[in-house]
């Protein structure tokens, strides 16, 4: 059944609509055969880790390197969060899955808006994984800052101009300048709920293989929303101020004069 889920959520036409109807049957199998099920899940995670290592070894900034997870891998992480207990401190399946998800966010380089879309999907999944335990995931905040720098128009010109001590190696990359230069193209657009799967699978337009401006705006709004939700999740941390004060500075450095009134009002 796990193999079938990976098959129906694979490119070029993934179908996520079937997943909820399959979950009860998969939960039943996992409950009846926990050891065998765990071994099968771990085999898939090991293969994903192997593919990530291979992609990074070819060059994390090369567009030809397969590093970020695609729809089927993201669906697999989503399934894990619904059939295994994510609140356990240590778990034979969930703990390796969390480490692999963090590896994607921390090691993969942003080369396109599709990469950002994949990373934001992972951040959204982490909200499900850590909803009860509220464990701190160090890779999340730097990734969200990188997403802001790629998607928004801002005053920061290089990594040295960024506040805090977060690693943002792509802050001065060409991909940021390409994306930032299209701020005018988003002028007047109204933010909507992004269809992450559609962006990952299709989303071609506006030249050089980048998703259309509407998708870019929607991802920017999602990034800001996720920052707020993780701030609420981590508000009890002793280092909350040190962690999110640089994020506040980056947010204040965003230029929104190009944005529609709906965007400016919803993100004040």
XYZ file of C-alpha atoms in Angstrom:
268
model
C 0.000 0.000 0.000
C 2.917 2.360 0.699
C 4.280 1.611 -2.757
C 0.870 2.327 -4.249
C 0.715 5.694 -2.445
C 4.128 6.622 -3.809
C 2.979 5.580 -7.288
C -0.232 7.610 -7.401
C 1.506 10.734 -6.048
C 4.406 10.611 -8.506
C 4.917 12.923 -11.458
C 3.625 13.822 -13.960
C 0.063 13.599 -12.587
C 0.058 13.024 -8.815
C -3.282 12.401 -7.137
C -3.405 13.487 -3.500
C -7.199 13.223 -3.369
C -7.043 9.461 -2.813
C -4.787 9.627 0.254
C -7.445 10.278 2.946
C -9.435 7.230 1.822
C -6.321 5.020 2.046
C -5.202 6.151 5.499
C -7.648 3.990 7.559
C -6.485 0.834 5.779
C -2.818 1.761 6.202
C -3.309 2.534 9.903
C -4.921 -0.866 10.344
C -1.968 -2.609 8.710
C 0.548 -0.608 10.752
C -1.307 -1.508 13.961
C -1.478 -5.203 13.053
C 2.092 -5.511 11.766
C 4.120 -2.698 13.404
C 7.593 -4.227 12.999
C 7.175 -5.181 9.344
C 5.540 -1.833 8.589
C 8.305 0.121 10.302
C 10.953 -1.772 8.340
C 9.228 -0.925 5.054
C 8.916 2.761 5.954
C 12.591 2.852 6.941
C 13.616 1.313 3.613
C 11.875 4.179 1.806
C 13.517 6.776 4.060
C 16.957 5.245 3.459
C 16.393 5.400 -0.303
C 15.343 9.063 -0.058
C 18.440 9.835 2.015
C 20.601 8.078 -0.578
C 19.039 10.130 -3.388
C 19.604 13.346 -1.436
C 23.267 12.483 -0.860
C 23.715 11.699 -4.545
C 22.116 14.983 -5.573
C 24.240 17.019 -3.165
C 27.416 15.291 -4.347
C 26.685 16.361 -7.933
C 26.436 19.992 -6.830
C 23.675 21.478 -4.656
C 23.412 24.635 -6.781
C 23.123 22.833 -10.119
C 19.582 22.784 -11.490
C 20.212 19.275 -12.812
C 20.851 17.901 -9.305
C 17.802 16.260 -7.739
C 17.862 17.398 -4.141
C 14.503 18.751 -2.954
C 11.707 16.183 -2.438
C 9.045 15.874 -5.105
C 5.290 15.236 -4.686
C 5.631 11.527 -3.882
C 8.296 12.086 -1.201
C 6.255 14.901 0.350
C 3.161 12.686 0.316
C 5.187 9.986 2.080
C 6.135 12.408 4.891
C 2.482 13.452 5.123
C 1.398 9.822 5.454
C 3.956 9.225 8.220
C 2.457 12.080 10.239
C -0.971 10.411 10.030
C -0.117 6.770 10.780
C 2.744 7.023 13.313
C 2.834 8.959 16.639
C 4.755 12.169 15.954
C 4.695 13.339 19.578
C 7.037 10.571 20.812
C 10.452 11.792 21.903
C 12.105 8.979 19.952
C 10.372 6.832 17.367
C 11.762 4.241 14.979
C 10.049 5.839 11.932
C 9.198 9.422 12.895
C 12.651 10.351 14.242
C 14.492 9.408 10.996
C 11.761 11.164 8.999
C 12.243 14.372 11.020
C 16.011 14.220 10.513
C 15.608 13.736 6.765
C 13.111 16.598 6.508
C 15.546 18.829 8.393
C 18.352 17.728 6.072
C 16.347 18.868 3.053
C 15.758 22.295 4.597
C 19.313 22.703 5.860
C 21.415 21.229 3.050
C 19.486 21.839 -0.182
C 20.095 25.127 -1.982
C 17.317 27.277 -3.388
C 17.581 27.405 -7.187
C 14.001 28.119 -8.208
C 10.560 28.918 -6.877
C 9.712 25.227 -7.098
C 12.461 24.537 -4.556
C 10.859 27.101 -2.248
C 7.487 25.421 -2.757
C 8.934 22.052 -1.721
C 10.569 23.598 1.344
C 7.386 25.383 2.411
C 5.529 22.072 2.108
C 8.086 20.571 4.517
C 7.695 23.501 6.926
C 3.924 23.006 6.889
C 4.437 19.311 7.670
C 6.722 20.203 10.572
C 3.821 22.120 12.102
C 1.913 18.821 12.166
C 4.895 16.863 13.479
C 5.661 19.298 16.312
C 2.148 20.476 17.144
C 2.127 18.711 20.518
C 5.815 18.255 21.385
C 6.810 21.783 20.239
C 10.360 20.578 19.553
C 12.616 23.196 18.033
C 13.708 22.554 14.438
C 16.758 24.767 13.752
C 16.568 24.511 9.953
C 13.116 26.076 9.659
C 13.795 29.750 10.468
C 16.809 30.117 8.106
C 14.814 28.518 5.297
C 11.868 30.855 5.826
C 14.237 33.842 5.781
C 15.717 32.566 2.522
C 12.206 32.248 1.121
C 11.431 35.852 2.027
C 14.611 37.034 0.326
C 13.822 35.098 -2.832
C 10.152 35.938 -3.115
C 9.952 39.496 -1.783
C 11.431 42.851 -2.709
C 13.815 43.943 0.049
C 16.767 46.147 0.954
C 19.308 43.410 1.719
C 22.014 43.165 -0.943
C 24.271 40.392 0.406
C 24.506 37.790 3.209
C 26.676 40.218 5.220
C 23.841 42.739 5.361
C 21.443 40.292 7.001
C 20.781 40.464 10.754
C 21.476 37.563 13.099
C 23.723 34.584 12.572
C 21.608 32.459 10.260
C 23.184 30.792 7.255
C 21.664 32.282 4.100
C 24.133 31.287 1.366
C 21.754 32.221 -1.448
C 21.066 35.762 -0.233
C 23.130 37.273 -3.053
C 22.504 34.666 -5.720
C 21.270 35.331 -9.242
C 18.036 33.473 -8.517
C 17.133 36.089 -5.903
C 17.768 38.967 -8.287
C 15.672 37.291 -10.989
C 12.791 36.824 -8.591
C 13.091 40.244 -6.995
C 13.164 41.952 -10.362
C 9.666 40.655 -11.030
C 8.086 42.522 -8.124
C 6.350 44.845 -10.567
C 4.782 41.836 -12.268
C 2.955 41.038 -9.015
C 1.618 44.560 -8.591
C -2.151 44.565 -8.187
C -2.452 40.803 -7.721
C -4.535 39.544 -4.811
C -3.010 36.836 -2.606
C -4.691 33.446 -2.645
C -4.115 30.096 -0.979
C -1.296 28.500 -2.988
C -1.766 25.114 -4.615
C 1.609 23.648 -3.680
C 1.106 20.434 -5.620
C 0.164 22.313 -8.788
C 3.259 24.526 -8.493
C 5.486 21.484 -8.023
C 3.970 19.608 -10.954
C 3.174 22.321 -13.465
C 3.675 25.976 -12.641
C 5.557 26.784 -15.811
C 5.379 30.271 -17.266
C 7.005 33.674 -17.408
C 10.179 32.343 -18.957
C 13.172 30.439 -17.604
C 10.908 27.803 -16.096
C 9.687 29.961 -13.215
C 6.115 29.767 -11.895
C 3.805 32.656 -12.685
C 3.700 35.814 -10.562
C 0.468 34.804 -8.828
C 2.090 31.640 -7.497
C 5.116 33.616 -6.358
C 2.925 36.063 -4.468
C 0.927 33.241 -2.894
C 4.134 31.561 -1.698
C 5.337 34.853 -0.210
C 2.105 35.183 1.779
C 2.412 31.548 2.903
C 5.991 32.186 4.062
C 4.885 35.128 6.200
C 2.023 33.071 7.608
C 4.361 30.204 8.514
C 6.726 32.602 10.272
C 3.833 33.745 12.437
C 2.728 30.198 13.207
C 6.229 29.054 14.163
C 6.667 32.168 16.304
C 3.519 31.149 18.162
C 4.779 27.555 18.429
C 8.156 28.588 19.854
C 7.060 31.530 22.017
C 7.895 29.595 25.196
C 11.556 29.099 24.205
C 14.161 30.856 26.363
C 15.890 32.031 23.191
C 12.725 33.249 21.479
C 13.866 36.895 21.340
C 17.291 36.020 19.930
C 15.690 33.702 17.388
C 12.941 35.933 16.025
C 14.333 39.451 16.441
C 16.432 39.053 13.239
C 13.317 37.706 11.504
C 11.455 40.867 12.476
C 14.235 42.997 10.987
C 14.056 41.062 7.708
C 10.279 41.476 7.605
C 10.648 45.220 8.223
C 13.135 45.331 5.354
C 10.593 44.048 2.858
C 9.254 46.615 0.397
C 5.497 46.355 -0.087
C 4.844 49.486 -2.147
C 4.432 47.265 -5.202
C 1.860 45.051 -3.490
C -1.890 45.289 -3.621
C -3.830 46.796 -0.716
C -5.141 43.321 0.183
C -1.594 42.045 0.609
C -0.434 45.006 2.683
C -3.462 44.886 4.987
C -3.312 41.114 5.514
C 0.394 41.125 6.386
C 0.811 44.196 8.614
